[in-house]
Amino acid sequence: MKFNLSEITELIQYRRTIYPEFFSSRKVHKEQIELLLENARWAPTHKLTQPWFYKVFMEDGLQTFSDFFSETYKQLTPEDKFSEMKYQKMKSRVAKSSAIIVACMKRDEAERVPLVEELAAANAATQNLLLTATAYGIGVYWGTGGVTYKNEMKDFLGLKPADQVLGVLFVGYPEGEWPRKTPRKPLEYYTEWVES
């Protein structure tokens, strides 16, 4: 076998969501982010539309993202629904991160394949990114709250109406131990075999 299957299996099972609250002050380097993005592009893609797109915020760009993310939440939220705690949490999560990577799907302009296939390809690319981060020992939190799916986010990122934001990836080294495995349903709960 060309690759060590047990190591690949361990890598897949080792991947965890790590919240920015548990990031250390150790910084993830730009070259590491570049490898995460390089591996993302090797996801399956029907008709090679390669619909994934990532906008990366690092260094001073983190403040740019933080200001947009928190202030847009404040502007869009009715006063009676606004949470100062959530507002501050949005700011602190960005501040604790080495990078923010916004994962997106840019729709093939000719729409040669169904939307579901474009979304599947972009999400598969993001899984490649997550697995590469895990191999580095880098933590990632895939967030979808706040203003992630709002049109204001699309405008901020320079996306077109047919494009979609998949999530905000908060990236940083974890402080302390890597989280334990979380339970998953056994094979028989999500698989049906037809052999005749």
PDB file of C-alpha atoms in Angstrom:
ATOM      1  CA  MET A   1       0.000   0.000   0.000  1.00  0.00           C
ATOM      2  CA  LYS A   2       1.328   3.429  -0.957  1.00  0.00           C
ATOM      3  CA  PHE A   3       0.118   5.258   2.160  1.00  0.00           C
ATOM      4  CA  ASN A   4      -0.077   4.260   5.790  1.00  0.00           C
ATOM      5  CA  LEU A   5      -3.791   3.556   6.186  1.00  0.00           C
ATOM      6  CA  SER A   6      -3.669   3.431   9.979  1.00  0.00           C
ATOM      7  CA  GLU A   7      -2.115   6.917  10.116  1.00  0.00           C
ATOM      8  CA  ILE A   8      -4.708   8.311   7.696  1.00  0.00           C
ATOM      9  CA  THR A   9      -7.511   6.730   9.744  1.00  0.00           C
ATOM     10  CA  GLU A  10      -6.028   8.146  12.944  1.00  0.00           C
ATOM     11  CA  LEU A  11      -5.748  11.618  11.391  1.00  0.00           C
ATOM     12  CA  ILE A  12      -9.399  11.582  10.296  1.00  0.00           C
ATOM     13  CA  GLN A  13     -10.573  10.379  13.708  1.00  0.00           C
ATOM     14  CA  TYR A  14      -8.277  12.822  15.547  1.00  0.00           C
ATOM     15  CA  ARG A  15      -9.756  15.967  13.939  1.00  0.00           C
ATOM     16  CA  ARG A  16     -11.682  18.059  16.456  1.00  0.00           C
ATOM     17  CA  THR A  17     -13.464  21.365  16.743  1.00  0.00           C
ATOM     18  CA  ILE A  18     -11.366  23.592  18.959  1.00  0.00           C
ATOM     19  CA  TYR A  19     -12.983  26.829  20.073  1.00  0.00           C
ATOM     20  CA  PRO A  20     -10.881  30.009  19.987  1.00  0.00           C
ATOM     21  CA  GLU A  21     -11.325  30.357  23.743  1.00  0.00           C
ATOM     22  CA  PHE A  22      -8.885  27.437  23.989  1.00  0.00           C
ATOM     23  CA  PHE A  23      -6.235  28.837  21.616  1.00  0.00           C
ATOM     24  CA  SER A  24      -2.786  29.641  22.955  1.00  0.00           C
ATOM     25  CA  SER A  25      -0.708  32.712  22.127  1.00  0.00           C
ATOM     26  CA  ARG A  26       1.480  30.624  19.754  1.00  0.00           C
ATOM     27  CA  LYS A  27       1.019  31.938  16.230  1.00  0.00           C
ATOM     28  CA  VAL A  28       0.246  29.926  13.110  1.00  0.00           C
ATOM     29  CA  HIS A  29       2.534  31.035  10.274  1.00  0.00           C
ATOM     30  CA  LYS A  30       1.429  32.178   6.831  1.00  0.00           C
ATOM     31  CA  GLU A  31       3.333  29.276   5.212  1.00  0.00           C
ATOM     32  CA  GLN A  32       1.250  26.829   7.228  1.00  0.00           C
ATOM     33  CA  ILE A  33      -1.985  28.521   6.135  1.00  0.00           C
ATOM     34  CA  GLU A  34      -0.749  28.307   2.542  1.00  0.00           C
ATOM     35  CA  LEU A  35      -0.326  24.517   2.863  1.00  0.00           C
ATOM     36  CA  LEU A  36      -3.851  24.209   4.321  1.00  0.00           C
ATOM     37  CA  LEU A  37      -5.165  26.078   1.275  1.00  0.00           C
ATOM     38  CA  GLU A  38      -2.953  24.101  -1.129  1.00  0.00           C
ATOM     39  CA  ASN A  39      -4.411  20.830   0.145  1.00  0.00           C
ATOM     40  CA  ALA A  40      -7.938  22.212  -0.018  1.00  0.00           C
ATOM     41  CA  ARG A  41      -7.701  22.505  -3.793  1.00  0.00           C
ATOM     42  CA  TRP A  42      -7.300  18.758  -4.258  1.00  0.00           C
ATOM     43  CA  ALA A  43     -10.913  18.020  -3.355  1.00  0.00           C
ATOM     44  CA  PRO A  44     -13.166  16.261  -5.871  1.00  0.00           C
ATOM     45  CA  THR A  45     -14.906  18.668  -8.235  1.00  0.00           C
ATOM     46  CA  HIS A  46     -17.345  17.770 -10.999  1.00  0.00           C
ATOM     47  CA  LYS A  47     -16.312  19.204 -14.384  1.00  0.00           C
ATOM     48  CA  LEU A  48     -13.328  20.777 -12.592  1.00  0.00           C
ATOM     49  CA  THR A  49     -15.355  23.839 -11.641  1.00  0.00           C
ATOM     50  CA  GLN A  50     -13.214  24.112  -8.471  1.00  0.00           C
ATOM     51  CA  PRO A  51     -15.803  26.284  -6.697  1.00  0.00           C
ATOM     52  CA  TRP A  52     -13.933  26.756  -3.416  1.00  0.00           C
ATOM     53  CA  PHE A  53     -12.768  30.217  -2.397  1.00  0.00           C
ATOM     54  CA  TYR A  54     -11.047  31.282   0.818  1.00  0.00           C
ATOM     55  CA  LYS A  55     -10.568  34.812   2.105  1.00  0.00           C
ATOM     56  CA  VAL A  56      -7.790  34.877   4.701  1.00  0.00           C
ATOM     57  CA  PHE A  57      -7.426  37.525   7.407  1.00  0.00           C
ATOM     58  CA  MET A  58      -4.126  37.694   9.302  1.00  0.00           C
ATOM     59  CA  GLU A  59      -2.094  40.337  11.124  1.00  0.00           C
ATOM     60  CA  ASP A  60      -3.896  43.719  10.833  1.00  0.00           C
ATOM     61  CA  GLY A  61      -6.523  42.019   8.689  1.00  0.00           C
ATOM     62  CA  LEU A  62      -7.832  40.334  11.842  1.00  0.00           C
ATOM     63  CA  GLN A  63      -8.915  43.728  13.191  1.00  0.00           C
ATOM     64  CA  THR A  64     -10.594  44.520   9.865  1.00  0.00           C
ATOM     65  CA  PHE A  65     -12.568  41.284  10.078  1.00  0.00           C
ATOM     66  CA  SER A  66     -13.367  41.739  13.778  1.00  0.00           C
ATOM     67  CA  ASP A  67     -14.730  45.241  13.222  1.00  0.00           C
ATOM     68  CA  PHE A  68     -16.909  44.105  10.336  1.00  0.00           C
ATOM     69  CA  PHE A  69     -18.122  40.921  12.031  1.00  0.00           C
ATOM     70  CA  SER A  70     -19.096  42.426  15.380  1.00  0.00           C
ATOM     71  CA  GLU A  71     -20.362  45.792  14.141  1.00  0.00           C
ATOM     72  CA  THR A  72     -22.501  44.209  11.413  1.00  0.00           C
ATOM     73  CA  TYR A  73     -24.034  41.900  14.019  1.00  0.00           C
ATOM     74  CA  LYS A  74     -24.792  44.997  16.127  1.00  0.00           C
ATOM     75  CA  GLN A  75     -26.338  46.860  13.173  1.00  0.00           C
ATOM     76  CA  LEU A  76     -28.481  43.945  11.978  1.00  0.00           C
ATOM     77  CA  THR A  77     -29.759  42.804  15.354  1.00  0.00           C
ATOM     78  CA  PRO A  78     -32.922  44.392  16.780  1.00  0.00           C
ATOM     79  CA  GLU A  79     -32.234  46.131  20.082  1.00  0.00           C
ATOM     80  CA  ASP A  80     -34.347  43.665  22.079  1.00  0.00           C
ATOM     81  CA  LYS A  81     -32.431  40.698  20.574  1.00  0.00           C
ATOM     82  CA  PHE A  82     -28.935  42.182  20.804  1.00  0.00           C
ATOM     83  CA  SER A  83     -26.574  40.440  23.214  1.00  0.00           C
ATOM     84  CA  GLU A  84     -23.562  42.392  24.496  1.00  0.00           C
ATOM     85  CA  MET A  85     -22.061  39.066  25.577  1.00  0.00           C
ATOM     86  CA  LYS A  86     -22.316  37.665  22.020  1.00  0.00           C
ATOM     87  CA  TYR A  87     -20.924  40.911  20.600  1.00  0.00           C
ATOM     88  CA  GLN A  88     -17.886  40.732  22.889  1.00  0.00           C
ATOM     89  CA  LYS A  89     -17.477  37.001  22.210  1.00  0.00           C
ATOM     90  CA  MET A  90     -17.301  37.677  18.469  1.00  0.00           C
ATOM     91  CA  LYS A  91     -14.511  40.196  19.068  1.00  0.00           C
ATOM     92  CA  SER A  92     -12.564  38.016  21.492  1.00  0.00           C
ATOM     93  CA  ARG A  93     -12.721  34.922  19.263  1.00  0.00           C
ATOM     94  CA  VAL A  94     -11.106  36.841  16.427  1.00  0.00           C
ATOM     95  CA  ALA A  95      -8.517  38.334  18.782  1.00  0.00           C
ATOM     96  CA  LYS A  96      -7.519  34.858  20.024  1.00  0.00           C
ATOM     97  CA  SER A  97      -7.058  33.549  16.453  1.00  0.00           C
ATOM     98  CA  SER A  98      -3.874  33.542  14.366  1.00  0.00           C
ATOM     99  CA  ALA A  99      -5.988  33.682  11.229  1.00  0.00           C
ATOM    100  CA  ILE A 100      -9.571  33.864  10.084  1.00  0.00           C
ATOM    101  CA  ILE A 101     -10.323  31.934   6.908  1.00  0.00           C
ATOM    102  CA  VAL A 102     -13.771  32.490   5.443  1.00  0.00           C
ATOM    103  CA  ALA A 103     -14.722  29.395   3.450  1.00  0.00           C
ATOM    104  CA  CYS A 104     -16.901  30.087   0.423  1.00  0.00           C
ATOM    105  CA  MET A 105     -18.379  28.501  -2.671  1.00  0.00           C
ATOM    106  CA  LYS A 106     -18.048  30.556  -5.851  1.00  0.00           C
ATOM    107  CA  ARG A 107     -20.713  29.353  -8.265  1.00  0.00           C
ATOM    108  CA  ASP A 108     -19.595  28.325 -11.721  1.00  0.00           C
ATOM    109  CA  GLU A 109     -20.927  31.169 -13.887  1.00  0.00           C
ATOM    110  CA  ALA A 110     -22.087  28.762 -16.600  1.00  0.00           C
ATOM    111  CA  GLU A 111     -23.841  26.674 -13.903  1.00  0.00           C
ATOM    112  CA  ARG A 112     -22.598  23.497 -15.585  1.00  0.00           C
ATOM    113  CA  VAL A 113     -23.287  21.411 -12.504  1.00  0.00           C
ATOM    114  CA  PRO A 114     -26.075  21.463  -9.898  1.00  0.00           C
ATOM    115  CA  LEU A 115     -25.635  23.749  -6.903  1.00  0.00           C
ATOM    116  CA  VAL A 116     -25.529  20.774  -4.511  1.00  0.00           C
ATOM    117  CA  GLU A 117     -22.417  19.486  -6.305  1.00  0.00           C
ATOM    118  CA  GLU A 118     -20.673  22.851  -6.035  1.00  0.00           C
ATOM    119  CA  LEU A 119     -21.447  22.982  -2.316  1.00  0.00           C
ATOM    120  CA  ALA A 120     -20.239  19.404  -1.853  1.00  0.00           C
ATOM    121  CA  ALA A 121     -16.944  20.188  -3.602  1.00  0.00           C
ATOM    122  CA  ALA A 122     -16.328  23.347  -1.578  1.00  0.00           C
ATOM    123  CA  ASN A 123     -17.122  21.541   1.684  1.00  0.00           C
ATOM    124  CA  ALA A 124     -14.861  18.629   0.708  1.00  0.00           C
ATOM    125  CA  ALA A 125     -12.075  21.152   0.074  1.00  0.00           C
ATOM    126  CA  THR A 126     -12.652  22.593   3.526  1.00  0.00           C
ATOM    127  CA  GLN A 127     -12.418  19.113   5.064  1.00  0.00           C
ATOM    128  CA  ASN A 128      -9.019  18.730   3.362  1.00  0.00           C
ATOM    129  CA  LEU A 129      -8.029  22.011   5.008  1.00  0.00           C
ATOM    130  CA  LEU A 130      -9.231  20.794   8.422  1.00  0.00           C
ATOM    131  CA  LEU A 131      -7.354  17.508   8.144  1.00  0.00           C
ATOM    132  CA  THR A 132      -4.155  19.314   7.167  1.00  0.00           C
ATOM    133  CA  ALA A 133      -4.573  21.617  10.169  1.00  0.00           C
ATOM    134  CA  THR A 134      -5.004  18.554  12.381  1.00  0.00           C
ATOM    135  CA  ALA A 135      -1.788  17.042  11.008  1.00  0.00           C
ATOM    136  CA  TYR A 136       0.007  20.263  12.025  1.00  0.00           C
ATOM    137  CA  GLY A 137      -1.604  20.207  15.489  1.00  0.00           C
ATOM    138  CA  ILE A 138      -3.492  23.400  14.613  1.00  0.00           C
ATOM    139  CA  GLY A 139      -6.987  23.886  15.974  1.00  0.00           C
ATOM    140  CA  VAL A 140      -9.885  25.158  13.870  1.00  0.00           C
ATOM    141  CA  TYR A 141     -13.383  26.220  14.827  1.00  0.00           C
ATOM    142  CA  TRP A 142     -15.839  26.265  11.890  1.00  0.00           C
ATOM    143  CA  GLY A 143     -18.315  28.958  12.913  1.00  0.00           C
ATOM    144  CA  THR A 144     -21.586  29.747  11.187  1.00  0.00           C
ATOM    145  CA  GLY A 145     -23.148  32.235  13.573  1.00  0.00           C
ATOM    146  CA  GLY A 146     -23.384  35.993  13.665  1.00  0.00           C
ATOM    147  CA  VAL A 147     -23.561  37.448  10.190  1.00  0.00           C
ATOM    148  CA  THR A 148     -21.974  34.503   8.369  1.00  0.00           C
ATOM    149  CA  TYR A 149     -24.872  33.890   5.972  1.00  0.00           C
ATOM    150  CA  LYS A 150     -26.011  37.500   5.572  1.00  0.00           C
ATOM    151  CA  ASN A 151     -25.737  39.424   2.309  1.00  0.00           C
ATOM    152  CA  GLU A 152     -23.554  41.942   4.128  1.00  0.00           C
ATOM    153  CA  MET A 153     -20.939  39.211   4.535  1.00  0.00           C
ATOM    154  CA  LYS A 154     -21.067  38.414   0.816  1.00  0.00           C
ATOM    155  CA  ASP A 155     -20.608  42.097   0.009  1.00  0.00           C
ATOM    156  CA  PHE A 156     -17.714  42.392   2.471  1.00  0.00           C
ATOM    157  CA  LEU A 157     -15.971  39.433   0.815  1.00  0.00           C
ATOM    158  CA  GLY A 158     -16.681  40.617  -2.736  1.00  0.00           C
ATOM    159  CA  LEU A 159     -18.891  37.645  -3.581  1.00  0.00           C
ATOM    160  CA  LYS A 160     -21.640  37.543  -6.197  1.00  0.00           C
ATOM    161  CA  PRO A 161     -25.297  36.761  -5.350  1.00  0.00           C
ATOM    162  CA  ALA A 162     -25.005  33.120  -6.538  1.00  0.00           C
ATOM    163  CA  ASP A 163     -21.946  32.510  -4.326  1.00  0.00           C
ATOM    164  CA  GLN A 164     -22.289  31.248  -0.755  1.00  0.00           C
ATOM    165  CA  VAL A 165     -20.397  31.583   2.480  1.00  0.00           C
ATOM    166  CA  LEU A 166     -19.879  28.181   4.120  1.00  0.00           C
ATOM    167  CA  GLY A 167     -18.426  29.340   7.404  1.00  0.00           C
ATOM    168  CA  VAL A 168     -15.809  31.296   9.281  1.00  0.00           C
ATOM    169  CA  LEU A 169     -12.766  29.223  10.229  1.00  0.00           C
ATOM    170  CA  PHE A 170     -11.020  30.470  13.373  1.00  0.00           C
ATOM    171  CA  VAL A 171      -7.451  29.132  13.323  1.00  0.00           C
ATOM    172  CA  GLY A 172      -4.969  28.814  16.187  1.00  0.00           C
ATOM    173  CA  TYR A 173      -2.813  26.478  18.202  1.00  0.00           C
ATOM    174  CA  PRO A 174      -4.673  24.867  21.090  1.00  0.00           C
ATOM    175  CA  GLU A 175      -3.617  25.571  24.625  1.00  0.00           C
ATOM    176  CA  GLY A 176      -3.243  22.311  26.531  1.00  0.00           C
ATOM    177  CA  GLU A 177      -4.257  18.832  25.465  1.00  0.00           C
ATOM    178  CA  TRP A 178      -5.968  17.967  22.191  1.00  0.00           C
ATOM    179  CA  PRO A 179      -9.651  17.183  22.916  1.00  0.00           C
ATOM    180  CA  ARG A 180     -10.725  13.573  23.271  1.00  0.00           C
ATOM    181  CA  LYS A 181     -12.733  11.732  20.644  1.00  0.00           C
ATOM    182  CA  THR A 182     -16.418  12.525  20.684  1.00  0.00           C
ATOM    183  CA  PRO A 183     -18.918   9.693  20.190  1.00  0.00           C
ATOM    184  CA  ARG A 184     -20.111   8.813  16.707  1.00  0.00           C
ATOM    185  CA  LYS A 185     -22.892   6.450  15.716  1.00  0.00           C
ATOM    186  CA  PRO A 186     -21.671   2.927  14.883  1.00  0.00           C
ATOM    187  CA  LEU A 187     -21.557   1.817  11.247  1.00  0.00           C
ATOM    188  CA  GLU A 188     -24.822  -0.098  11.405  1.00  0.00           C
ATOM    189  CA  TYR A 189     -26.772   3.072  12.295  1.00  0.00           C
ATOM    190  CA  TYR A 190     -25.875   4.943   9.117  1.00  0.00           C
ATOM    191  CA  THR A 191     -25.273   2.175   6.571  1.00  0.00           C
ATOM    192  CA  GLU A 192     -27.621  -0.108   4.684  1.00  0.00           C
ATOM    193  CA  TRP A 193     -26.126  -2.956   2.661  1.00  0.00           C
ATOM    194  CA  VAL A 194     -27.819  -4.441  -0.403  1.00  0.00           C
ATOM    195  CA  GLU A 195     -26.041  -7.598  -1.565  1.00  0.00           C
ATOM    196  CA  SER A 196     -28.670  -9.366  -3.627  1.00  0.00           C
TER     197      SER A 196
END
